[in-house]
Amino acid sequence: MKFFVRVAAIIVRDQQVLVHRSEQQGISYCALPGGHLEVGETTEQCLVREFGEEFGVAVQVERLVYVAEGMFMAGRKKPKPKHEIVFYYRAHLQDPMVVVRSREEPTIYADWLALDSDLAELYPQWLRPLLPSDYRHNWRACPRQIIADELIEPPYTSVRQLYSGDGNSKSSSLAGGDDNS
């Protein structure tokens, strides 16, 4: 099983979230942009570096909203089990009017998905209900800890609010990607 640490940004502009769009085995999918954390680099430094490398744009990192641990199958030709930890930060583009283009075209494209539309192509799946809801509620329930194990049947997702106003944490579960919170 391959293990890695990743950092991703949640950048919202005009009710749309910035994503990287790609295609694997004829299936289109989207993920929040970011990249792998390098040794000796903070998670915030990683985001700044990745956006410079992938898009040629500067970002301002705001705050941590999700810490997610995921276990899943990935790979184009021979899928293998993966285990990742991802730090998701709210961020914004330093130039809010900049045109964002992926430097990895034609393999990966920058795209904007409307938060009030069907996010069926967005991965990981647990983001689909949480992202629009947390955005609408101004991230009040954040930061959250998410544990998503897609290697078991049925897949299991746990969502835990790390800090609440009363000093307690709150938990809920998503079974098979459905939001029960």
JSON list of N, CA, C and O in Angstrom, two decimals, residues 51-74:
[
{"chain": "A", "resi": 51, "resn": "PHE", "atom": "N", "xyz": [0.64, 25.84, -6.41]},
{"chain": "A", "resi": 51, "resn": "PHE", "atom": "CA", "xyz": [-0.11, 26.75, -7.28]},
{"chain": "A", "resi": 51, "resn": "PHE", "atom": "C", "xyz": [0.80, 27.50, -8.23]},
{"chain": "A", "resi": 51, "resn": "PHE", "atom": "O", "xyz": [0.44, 27.78, -9.37]},
{"chain": "A", "resi": 52, "resn": "GLY", "atom": "N", "xyz": [2.00, 27.82, -7.78]},
{"chain": "A", "resi": 52, "resn": "GLY", "atom": "CA", "xyz": [2.98, 28.43, -8.68]},
{"chain": "A", "resi": 52, "resn": "GLY", "atom": "C", "xyz": [3.39, 27.47, -9.78]},
{"chain": "A", "resi": 52, "resn": "GLY", "atom": "O", "xyz": [3.47, 27.83, -10.95]},
{"chain": "A", "resi": 53, "resn": "GLU", "atom": "N", "xyz": [3.65, 26.20, -9.40]},
{"chain": "A", "resi": 53, "resn": "GLU", "atom": "CA", "xyz": [4.08, 25.20, -10.38]},
{"chain": "A", "resi": 53, "resn": "GLU", "atom": "C", "xyz": [2.95, 24.79, -11.33]},
{"chain": "A", "resi": 53, "resn": "GLU", "atom": "O", "xyz": [3.16, 24.70, -12.53]},
{"chain": "A", "resi": 54, "resn": "GLU", "atom": "N", "xyz": [1.77, 24.52, -10.79]},
{"chain": "A", "resi": 54, "resn": "GLU", "atom": "CA", "xyz": [0.68, 23.97, -11.60]},
{"chain": "A", "resi": 54, "resn": "GLU", "atom": "C", "xyz": [-0.09, 25.02, -12.39]},
{"chain": "A", "resi": 54, "resn": "GLU", "atom": "O", "xyz": [-0.59, 24.72, -13.47]},
{"chain": "A", "resi": 55, "resn": "PHE", "atom": "N", "xyz": [-0.22, 26.22, -11.84]},
{"chain": "A", "resi": 55, "resn": "PHE", "atom": "CA", "xyz": [-1.05, 27.25, -12.48]},
{"chain": "A", "resi": 55, "resn": "PHE", "atom": "C", "xyz": [-0.30, 28.54, -12.80]},
{"chain": "A", "resi": 55, "resn": "PHE", "atom": "O", "xyz": [-0.81, 29.38, -13.52]},
{"chain": "A", "resi": 56, "resn": "GLY", "atom": "N", "xyz": [0.86, 28.74, -12.20]},
{"chain": "A", "resi": 56, "resn": "GLY", "atom": "CA", "xyz": [1.57, 29.99, -12.39]},
{"chain": "A", "resi": 56, "resn": "GLY", "atom": "C", "xyz": [0.87, 31.17, -11.73]},
{"chain": "A", "resi": 56, "resn": "GLY", "atom": "O", "xyz": [0.98, 32.30, -12.19]},
{"chain": "A", "resi": 57, "resn": "VAL", "atom": "N", "xyz": [0.13, 30.90, -10.64]},
{"chain": "A", "resi": 57, "resn": "VAL", "atom": "CA", "xyz": [-0.58, 31.96, -9.93]},
{"chain": "A", "resi": 57, "resn": "VAL", "atom": "C", "xyz": [-0.19, 31.94, -8.45]},
{"chain": "A", "resi": 57, "resn": "VAL", "atom": "O", "xyz": [0.24, 30.92, -7.92]},
{"chain": "A", "resi": 58, "resn": "ALA", "atom": "N", "xyz": [-0.37, 33.07, -7.81]},
{"chain": "A", "resi": 58, "resn": "ALA", "atom": "CA", "xyz": [-0.09, 33.19, -6.38]},
{"chain": "A", "resi": 58, "resn": "ALA", "atom": "C", "xyz": [-1.39, 33.04, -5.60]},
{"chain": "A", "resi": 58, "resn": "ALA", "atom": "O", "xyz": [-2.44, 33.52, -6.02]},
{"chain": "A", "resi": 59, "resn": "VAL", "atom": "N", "xyz": [-1.30, 32.34, -4.46]},
{"chain": "A", "resi": 59, "resn": "VAL", "atom": "CA", "xyz": [-2.46, 32.16, -3.59]},
{"chain": "A", "resi": 59, "resn": "VAL", "atom": "C", "xyz": [-2.14, 32.66, -2.19]},
{"chain": "A", "resi": 59, "resn": "VAL", "atom": "O", "xyz": [-0.98, 32.69, -1.78]},
{"chain": "A", "resi": 60, "resn": "GLN", "atom": "N", "xyz": [-3.19, 33.03, -1.50]},
{"chain": "A", "resi": 60, "resn": "GLN", "atom": "CA", "xyz": [-3.10, 33.39, -0.09]},
{"chain": "A", "resi": 60, "resn": "GLN", "atom": "C", "xyz": [-3.84, 32.31, 0.69]},
{"chain": "A", "resi": 60, "resn": "GLN", "atom": "O", "xyz": [-5.03, 32.09, 0.47]},
{"chain": "A", "resi": 61, "resn": "VAL", "atom": "N", "xyz": [-3.15, 31.59, 1.56]},
{"chain": "A", "resi": 61, "resn": "VAL", "atom": "CA", "xyz": [-3.75, 30.53, 2.35]},
{"chain": "A", "resi": 61, "resn": "VAL", "atom": "C", "xyz": [-4.47, 31.16, 3.53]},
{"chain": "A", "resi": 61, "resn": "VAL", "atom": "O", "xyz": [-3.93, 32.02, 4.23]},
{"chain": "A", "resi": 62, "resn": "GLU", "atom": "N", "xyz": [-5.72, 30.75, 3.75]},
{"chain": "A", "resi": 62, "resn": "GLU", "atom": "CA", "xyz": [-6.53, 31.33, 4.82]},
{"chain": "A", "resi": 62, "resn": "GLU", "atom": "C", "xyz": [-6.56, 30.46, 6.07]},
{"chain": "A", "resi": 62, "resn": "GLU", "atom": "O", "xyz": [-5.95, 30.79, 7.05]},
{"chain": "A", "resi": 63, "resn": "ARG", "atom": "N", "xyz": [-7.30, 29.34, 6.00]},
{"chain": "A", "resi": 63, "resn": "ARG", "atom": "CA", "xyz": [-7.41, 28.50, 7.20]},
{"chain": "A", "resi": 63, "resn": "ARG", "atom": "C", "xyz": [-7.67, 27.06, 6.84]},
{"chain": "A", "resi": 63, "resn": "ARG", "atom": "O", "xyz": [-8.23, 26.74, 5.81]},
{"chain": "A", "resi": 64, "resn": "LEU", "atom": "N", "xyz": [-7.27, 26.18, 7.75]},
{"chain": "A", "resi": 64, "resn": "LEU", "atom": "CA", "xyz": [-7.48, 24.75, 7.60]},
{"chain": "A", "resi": 64, "resn": "LEU", "atom": "C", "xyz": [-8.96, 24.45, 7.84]},
{"chain": "A", "resi": 64, "resn": "LEU", "atom": "O", "xyz": [-9.53, 24.90, 8.83]},
{"chain": "A", "resi": 65, "resn": "VAL", "atom": "N", "xyz": [-9.58, 23.69, 6.92]},
{"chain": "A", "resi": 65, "resn": "VAL", "atom": "CA", "xyz": [-10.99, 23.34, 7.11]},
{"chain": "A", "resi": 65, "resn": "VAL", "atom": "C", "xyz": [-11.24, 21.83, 7.21]},
{"chain": "A", "resi": 65, "resn": "VAL", "atom": "O", "xyz": [-12.18, 21.41, 7.87]},
{"chain": "A", "resi": 66, "resn": "TYR", "atom": "N", "xyz": [-10.41, 21.01, 6.56]},
{"chain": "A", "resi": 66, "resn": "TYR", "atom": "CA", "xyz": [-10.56, 19.56, 6.65]},
{"chain": "A", "resi": 66, "resn": "TYR", "atom": "C", "xyz": [-9.18, 18.92, 6.78]},
{"chain": "A", "resi": 66, "resn": "TYR", "atom": "O", "xyz": [-8.23, 19.33, 6.13]},
{"chain": "A", "resi": 67, "resn": "VAL", "atom": "N", "xyz": [-9.12, 17.88, 7.61]},
{"chain": "A", "resi": 67, "resn": "VAL", "atom": "CA", "xyz": [-7.98, 16.97, 7.64]},
{"chain": "A", "resi": 67, "resn": "VAL", "atom": "C", "xyz": [-8.60, 15.62, 7.33]},
{"chain": "A", "resi": 67, "resn": "VAL", "atom": "O", "xyz": [-9.46, 15.13, 8.08]},
{"chain": "A", "resi": 68, "resn": "ALA", "atom": "N", "xyz": [-8.21, 15.04, 6.20]},
{"chain": "A", "resi": 68, "resn": "ALA", "atom": "CA", "xyz": [-8.86, 13.81, 5.74]},
{"chain": "A", "resi": 68, "resn": "ALA", "atom": "C", "xyz": [-7.86, 12.68, 5.58]},
{"chain": "A", "resi": 68, "resn": "ALA", "atom": "O", "xyz": [-6.76, 12.88, 5.06]},
{"chain": "A", "resi": 69, "resn": "GLU", "atom": "N", "xyz": [-8.28, 11.52, 6.04]},
{"chain": "A", "resi": 69, "resn": "GLU", "atom": "CA", "xyz": [-7.49, 10.31, 5.86]},
{"chain": "A", "resi": 69, "resn": "GLU", "atom": "C", "xyz": [-8.31, 9.39, 4.97]},
{"chain": "A", "resi": 69, "resn": "GLU", "atom": "O", "xyz": [-9.47, 9.10, 5.27]},
{"chain": "A", "resi": 70, "resn": "GLY", "atom": "N", "xyz": [-7.72, 8.98, 3.85]},
{"chain": "A", "resi": 70, "resn": "GLY", "atom": "CA", "xyz": [-8.46, 8.15, 2.91]},
{"chain": "A", "resi": 70, "resn": "GLY", "atom": "C", "xyz": [-7.69, 6.90, 2.52]},
{"chain": "A", "resi": 70, "resn": "GLY", "atom": "O", "xyz": [-6.47, 6.92, 2.37]},
{"chain": "A", "resi": 71, "resn": "MET", "atom": "N", "xyz": [-8.42, 5.81, 2.37]},
{"chain": "A", "resi": 71, "resn": "MET", "atom": "CA", "xyz": [-7.88, 4.56, 1.86]},
{"chain": "A", "resi": 71, "resn": "MET", "atom": "C", "xyz": [-8.74, 4.18, 0.66]},
{"chain": "A", "resi": 71, "resn": "MET", "atom": "O", "xyz": [-9.96, 4.12, 0.76]},
{"chain": "A", "resi": 72, "resn": "PHE", "atom": "N", "xyz": [-8.08, 3.95, -0.50]},
{"chain": "A", "resi": 72, "resn": "PHE", "atom": "CA", "xyz": [-8.82, 3.74, -1.74]},
{"chain": "A", "resi": 72, "resn": "PHE", "atom": "C", "xyz": [-7.94, 3.05, -2.76]},
{"chain": "A", "resi": 72, "resn": "PHE", "atom": "O", "xyz": [-6.73, 2.93, -2.58]},
{"chain": "A", "resi": 73, "resn": "MET", "atom": "N", "xyz": [-8.54, 2.61, -3.86]},
{"chain": "A", "resi": 73, "resn": "MET", "atom": "CA", "xyz": [-7.81, 2.02, -4.98]},
{"chain": "A", "resi": 73, "resn": "MET", "atom": "C", "xyz": [-7.56, 3.11, -6.01]},
{"chain": "A", "resi": 73, "resn": "MET", "atom": "O", "xyz": [-8.45, 3.90, -6.31]},
{"chain": "A", "resi": 74, "resn": "ALA", "atom": "N", "xyz": [-6.34, 3.15, -6.55]},
{"chain": "A", "resi": 74, "resn": "ALA", "atom": "CA", "xyz": [-6.03, 4.15, -7.56]},
{"chain": "A", "resi": 74, "resn": "ALA", "atom": "C", "xyz": [-4.98, 3.59, -8.51]},
{"chain": "A", "resi": 74, "resn": "ALA", "atom": "O", "xyz": [-4.19, 2.72, -8.15]}
]
